[in-house]
Amino acid sequence: MKILSISNTDIWPWGEGKGIPSVYASQKGFVEKGHTVYFLCPQRNKDLPKKVNYHGIIIYRFNLPFNLSFPSISRIPLDNLLSHLQATFLSNLEWFFFQIYSVIWAVKIASSLKPDIIYVHSLTPAFCGWLISKLFKAKLIIRVYGTRQLYWRWQSFWFRIKEFR
């Protein structure tokens, strides 16, 4: 079976062996069961290759315009109205460009791959996964890891505005 995984974070977002182990473990498990796995994500670390075979998982990374990256957005100190607006704008801009670029890259990969399953790793790539699954008549799996944020964060008016989408 051919699986196209789409994620808005890399397979190890904070470096080799650091991040969300279940993302890597699920993909590695598919490979161990004999499936072909392609993993599509944005290029967050410029030192990593654009295409690599990582333990049997073929990873494709694509650049977002304007060098947008969530780690840099999350470092914006939220201490005044302007910083909240800036973080909100950049976060939503990153989300918007991720939607466009992930669809373009997923169509490119799926055209040659003809995947049986589209596997997305959060709600951010869910639209892309849904669209690609319809275009290529593949099954869609959406996996959501835990909660988006802690409940107490939603009590803040500014946090609600920042997470408007």
PDB file of C-alpha atoms in Angstrom:
ATOM      1  CA  MET A   1       0.000   0.000   0.000  1.00  0.00           C
ATOM      2  CA  LYS A   2       1.208   3.526  -0.789  1.00  0.00           C
ATOM      3  CA  ILE A   3       0.698   6.140   1.914  1.00  0.00           C
ATOM      4  CA  LEU A   4       1.102   9.896   1.494  1.00  0.00           C
ATOM      5  CA  SER A   5       1.459  11.575   4.905  1.00  0.00           C
ATOM      6  CA  ILE A   6       1.003  15.339   5.099  1.00  0.00           C
ATOM      7  CA  SER A   7       2.096  17.300   8.150  1.00  0.00           C
ATOM      8  CA  ASN A   8       2.675  20.928   9.071  1.00  0.00           C
ATOM      9  CA  THR A   9       5.693  19.874  11.161  1.00  0.00           C
ATOM     10  CA  ASP A  10       8.711  17.780  10.293  1.00  0.00           C
ATOM     11  CA  ILE A  11       8.968  14.144  11.331  1.00  0.00           C
ATOM     12  CA  TRP A  12      11.234  15.261  14.214  1.00  0.00           C
ATOM     13  CA  PRO A  13      10.317  18.966  14.687  1.00  0.00           C
ATOM     14  CA  TRP A  14      13.066  19.777  17.222  1.00  0.00           C
ATOM     15  CA  GLY A  15      15.891  17.687  15.780  1.00  0.00           C
ATOM     16  CA  GLU A  16      16.773  14.011  15.467  1.00  0.00           C
ATOM     17  CA  GLY A  17      14.736  12.010  17.970  1.00  0.00           C
ATOM     18  CA  LYS A  18      13.099  15.136  19.456  1.00  0.00           C
ATOM     19  CA  GLY A  19       9.480  16.119  19.015  1.00  0.00           C
ATOM     20  CA  ILE A  20       6.380  14.006  18.609  1.00  0.00           C
ATOM     21  CA  PRO A  21       7.495  10.352  18.708  1.00  0.00           C
ATOM     22  CA  SER A  22       4.120   9.053  17.542  1.00  0.00           C
ATOM     23  CA  VAL A  23       4.536  10.842  14.181  1.00  0.00           C
ATOM     24  CA  TYR A  24       7.783   9.001  13.495  1.00  0.00           C
ATOM     25  CA  ALA A  25       6.633   5.734  15.110  1.00  0.00           C
ATOM     26  CA  SER A  26       3.469   5.494  13.010  1.00  0.00           C
ATOM     27  CA  GLN A  27       5.336   6.153   9.763  1.00  0.00           C
ATOM     28  CA  LYS A  28       8.119   3.728  10.681  1.00  0.00           C
ATOM     29  CA  GLY A  29       5.474   1.138  11.619  1.00  0.00           C
ATOM     30  CA  PHE A  30       3.910   1.446   8.160  1.00  0.00           C
ATOM     31  CA  VAL A  31       7.327   0.893   6.554  1.00  0.00           C
ATOM     32  CA  GLU A  32       7.993  -2.140   8.754  1.00  0.00           C
ATOM     33  CA  LYS A  33       4.669  -3.643   7.615  1.00  0.00           C
ATOM     34  CA  GLY A  34       5.808  -3.319   3.992  1.00  0.00           C
ATOM     35  CA  HIS A  35       4.004  -0.143   2.957  1.00  0.00           C
ATOM     36  CA  THR A  36       5.588   2.670   0.941  1.00  0.00           C
ATOM     37  CA  VAL A  37       5.477   5.920   2.917  1.00  0.00           C
ATOM     38  CA  TYR A  38       5.933   9.448   1.554  1.00  0.00           C
ATOM     39  CA  PHE A  39       5.990  12.235   4.132  1.00  0.00           C
ATOM     40  CA  LEU A  40       5.318  15.838   3.031  1.00  0.00           C
ATOM     41  CA  CYS A  41       6.089  18.792   5.322  1.00  0.00           C
ATOM     42  CA  PRO A  42       7.382  22.377   5.213  1.00  0.00           C
ATOM     43  CA  GLN A  43      11.110  23.031   5.392  1.00  0.00           C
ATOM     44  CA  ARG A  44      11.663  24.504   8.878  1.00  0.00           C
ATOM     45  CA  ASN A  45      15.368  23.744   9.206  1.00  0.00           C
ATOM     46  CA  LYS A  46      17.369  24.948   6.205  1.00  0.00           C
ATOM     47  CA  ASP A  47      20.143  22.427   6.973  1.00  0.00           C
ATOM     48  CA  LEU A  48      17.894  19.438   6.256  1.00  0.00           C
ATOM     49  CA  PRO A  49      17.663  18.069   2.693  1.00  0.00           C
ATOM     50  CA  LYS A  50      14.587  18.730   0.531  1.00  0.00           C
ATOM     51  CA  LYS A  51      14.172  15.031  -0.236  1.00  0.00           C
ATOM     52  CA  VAL A  52      15.590  12.185   1.831  1.00  0.00           C
ATOM     53  CA  ASN A  53      14.958   8.523   2.554  1.00  0.00           C
ATOM     54  CA  TYR A  54      14.856   8.439   6.355  1.00  0.00           C
ATOM     55  CA  HIS A  55      14.616   4.882   7.680  1.00  0.00           C
ATOM     56  CA  GLY A  56      12.466   3.903   4.696  1.00  0.00           C
ATOM     57  CA  ILE A  57      10.243   7.005   4.918  1.00  0.00           C
ATOM     58  CA  ILE A  58      10.669   9.226   1.862  1.00  0.00           C
ATOM     59  CA  ILE A  59      10.474  12.786   3.179  1.00  0.00           C
ATOM     60  CA  TYR A  60       9.706  15.754   0.911  1.00  0.00           C
ATOM     61  CA  ARG A  61      10.170  19.237   2.350  1.00  0.00           C
ATOM     62  CA  PHE A  62       8.942  22.446   0.717  1.00  0.00           C
ATOM     63  CA  ASN A  63       9.723  26.088   1.460  1.00  0.00           C
ATOM     64  CA  LEU A  64       7.115  28.567   2.559  1.00  0.00           C
ATOM     65  CA  PRO A  65       7.470  32.122   1.194  1.00  0.00           C
ATOM     66  CA  PHE A  66       8.847  34.933   3.328  1.00  0.00           C
ATOM     67  CA  ASN A  67      10.750  32.387   5.455  1.00  0.00           C
ATOM     68  CA  LEU A  68       7.682  31.913   7.671  1.00  0.00           C
ATOM     69  CA  SER A  69       8.175  29.453  10.458  1.00  0.00           C
ATOM     70  CA  PHE A  70       6.100  28.774  13.534  1.00  0.00           C
ATOM     71  CA  PRO A  71       9.089  28.557  15.901  1.00  0.00           C
ATOM     72  CA  SER A  72      10.007  32.158  15.071  1.00  0.00           C
ATOM     73  CA  ILE A  73       6.372  33.255  15.369  1.00  0.00           C
ATOM     74  CA  SER A  74       5.978  31.543  18.740  1.00  0.00           C
ATOM     75  CA  ARG A  75       8.982  33.494  20.089  1.00  0.00           C
ATOM     76  CA  ILE A  76       7.218  36.835  19.658  1.00  0.00           C
ATOM     77  CA  PRO A  77       6.679  38.205  23.176  1.00  0.00           C
ATOM     78  CA  LEU A  78       2.955  38.762  23.641  1.00  0.00           C
ATOM     79  CA  ASP A  79       3.189  41.766  25.907  1.00  0.00           C
ATOM     80  CA  ASN A  80       1.147  44.394  24.032  1.00  0.00           C
ATOM     81  CA  LEU A  81      -1.598  44.774  21.423  1.00  0.00           C
ATOM     82  CA  LEU A  82       0.827  45.225  18.528  1.00  0.00           C
ATOM     83  CA  SER A  83       2.732  42.025  19.336  1.00  0.00           C
ATOM     84  CA  HIS A  84      -0.555  40.098  19.556  1.00  0.00           C
ATOM     85  CA  LEU A  85      -1.615  41.471  16.178  1.00  0.00           C
ATOM     86  CA  GLN A  86       1.781  40.649  14.700  1.00  0.00           C
ATOM     87  CA  ALA A  87       1.721  37.058  16.005  1.00  0.00           C
ATOM     88  CA  THR A  88      -1.876  36.613  14.812  1.00  0.00           C
ATOM     89  CA  PHE A  89      -1.121  37.963  11.366  1.00  0.00           C
ATOM     90  CA  LEU A  90       2.052  35.887  10.904  1.00  0.00           C
ATOM     91  CA  SER A  91       0.460  32.717  12.262  1.00  0.00           C
ATOM     92  CA  ASN A  92      -2.504  33.049   9.921  1.00  0.00           C
ATOM     93  CA  LEU A  93      -0.232  33.954   7.015  1.00  0.00           C
ATOM     94  CA  GLU A  94       1.812  30.820   7.650  1.00  0.00           C
ATOM     95  CA  TRP A  95      -1.396  28.740   7.793  1.00  0.00           C
ATOM     96  CA  PHE A  96      -2.633  30.272   4.515  1.00  0.00           C
ATOM     97  CA  PHE A  97       0.597  29.633   2.612  1.00  0.00           C
ATOM     98  CA  PHE A  98       0.844  26.130   4.053  1.00  0.00           C
ATOM     99  CA  GLN A  99      -2.578  25.367   2.519  1.00  0.00           C
ATOM    100  CA  ILE A 100      -1.504  26.553  -0.923  1.00  0.00           C
ATOM    101  CA  TYR A 101       1.974  25.025  -1.001  1.00  0.00           C
ATOM    102  CA  SER A 102       0.956  21.709   0.559  1.00  0.00           C
ATOM    103  CA  VAL A 103      -1.775  21.210  -2.070  1.00  0.00           C
ATOM    104  CA  ILE A 104       0.653  22.000  -4.910  1.00  0.00           C
ATOM    105  CA  TRP A 105       3.294  19.613  -3.565  1.00  0.00           C
ATOM    106  CA  ALA A 106       0.791  16.903  -2.653  1.00  0.00           C
ATOM    107  CA  VAL A 107      -0.682  16.965  -6.178  1.00  0.00           C
ATOM    108  CA  LYS A 108       2.826  16.735  -7.627  1.00  0.00           C
ATOM    109  CA  ILE A 109       3.741  13.738  -5.441  1.00  0.00           C
ATOM    110  CA  ALA A 110       0.352  12.001  -5.672  1.00  0.00           C
ATOM    111  CA  SER A 111       0.344  12.283  -9.472  1.00  0.00           C
ATOM    112  CA  SER A 112       3.308   9.954  -9.726  1.00  0.00           C
ATOM    113  CA  LEU A 113       2.642   7.944  -6.553  1.00  0.00           C
ATOM    114  CA  LYS A 114      -1.116   7.247  -6.899  1.00  0.00           C
ATOM    115  CA  PRO A 115      -1.518   6.798  -3.108  1.00  0.00           C
ATOM    116  CA  ASP A 116      -3.985   4.408  -1.518  1.00  0.00           C
ATOM    117  CA  ILE A 117      -4.137   6.392   1.736  1.00  0.00           C
ATOM    118  CA  ILE A 118      -3.734  10.071   2.569  1.00  0.00           C
ATOM    119  CA  TYR A 119      -2.687  10.406   6.218  1.00  0.00           C
ATOM    120  CA  VAL A 120      -2.688  13.871   7.821  1.00  0.00           C
ATOM    121  CA  HIS A 121      -1.213  14.631  11.221  1.00  0.00           C
ATOM    122  CA  SER A 122      -3.340  17.510  12.500  1.00  0.00           C
ATOM    123  CA  LEU A 123      -6.184  19.782  11.525  1.00  0.00           C
ATOM    124  CA  THR A 124      -3.860  22.198   9.701  1.00  0.00           C
ATOM    125  CA  PRO A 125      -3.247  19.859   6.726  1.00  0.00           C
ATOM    126  CA  ALA A 126      -6.780  18.382   6.878  1.00  0.00           C
ATOM    127  CA  PHE A 127      -8.109  20.454   3.962  1.00  0.00           C
ATOM    128  CA  CYS A 128      -5.147  19.508   1.794  1.00  0.00           C
ATOM    129  CA  GLY A 129      -5.570  15.841   2.723  1.00  0.00           C
ATOM    130  CA  TRP A 130      -9.294  15.921   1.995  1.00  0.00           C
ATOM    131  CA  LEU A 131      -8.769  17.583  -1.404  1.00  0.00           C
ATOM    132  CA  ILE A 132      -6.001  15.182  -2.446  1.00  0.00           C
ATOM    133  CA  SER A 133      -8.041  12.185  -1.283  1.00  0.00           C
ATOM    134  CA  LYS A 134     -10.951  13.322  -3.483  1.00  0.00           C
ATOM    135  CA  LEU A 135      -8.741  14.082  -6.507  1.00  0.00           C
ATOM    136  CA  PHE A 136      -6.889  10.763  -6.331  1.00  0.00           C
ATOM    137  CA  LYS A 137      -9.724   8.608  -4.922  1.00  0.00           C
ATOM    138  CA  ALA A 138      -7.728   7.608  -1.850  1.00  0.00           C
ATOM    139  CA  LYS A 139      -8.850   6.900   1.707  1.00  0.00           C
ATOM    140  CA  LEU A 140      -8.302   9.762   4.175  1.00  0.00           C
ATOM    141  CA  ILE A 141      -7.085   9.412   7.753  1.00  0.00           C
ATOM    142  CA  ILE A 142      -6.943  12.512   9.975  1.00  0.00           C
ATOM    143  CA  ARG A 143      -4.989  12.037  13.179  1.00  0.00           C
ATOM    144  CA  VAL A 144      -5.247  14.693  15.863  1.00  0.00           C
ATOM    145  CA  TYR A 145      -2.704  14.513  18.689  1.00  0.00           C
ATOM    146  CA  GLY A 146      -4.174  15.580  22.024  1.00  0.00           C
ATOM    147  CA  THR A 147      -5.583  19.044  22.528  1.00  0.00           C
ATOM    148  CA  ARG A 148      -4.659  22.205  20.638  1.00  0.00           C
ATOM    149  CA  GLN A 149      -4.031  24.283  23.744  1.00  0.00           C
ATOM    150  CA  LEU A 150      -4.801  24.117  27.408  1.00  0.00           C
ATOM    151  CA  TYR A 151      -8.235  25.296  28.500  1.00  0.00           C
ATOM    152  CA  TRP A 152      -6.917  28.220  30.526  1.00  0.00           C
ATOM    153  CA  ARG A 153      -5.340  29.753  27.403  1.00  0.00           C
ATOM    154  CA  TRP A 154      -8.798  30.118  25.844  1.00  0.00           C
ATOM    155  CA  GLN A 155      -9.876  32.397  28.676  1.00  0.00           C
ATOM    156  CA  SER A 156      -7.672  35.132  27.224  1.00  0.00           C
ATOM    157  CA  PHE A 157      -9.434  37.423  24.743  1.00  0.00           C
ATOM    158  CA  TRP A 158      -6.149  37.985  22.867  1.00  0.00           C
ATOM    159  CA  PHE A 159      -5.489  34.278  22.537  1.00  0.00           C
ATOM    160  CA  ARG A 160      -8.964  33.789  21.060  1.00  0.00           C
ATOM    161  CA  ILE A 161      -8.277  36.554  18.532  1.00  0.00           C
ATOM    162  CA  LYS A 162      -4.877  35.056  17.699  1.00  0.00           C
ATOM    163  CA  GLU A 163      -6.457  31.648  17.057  1.00  0.00           C
ATOM    164  CA  PHE A 164      -9.286  33.147  15.017  1.00  0.00           C
ATOM    165  CA  ARG A 165      -9.042  30.669  12.127  1.00  0.00           C
TER     166      ARG A 165
END
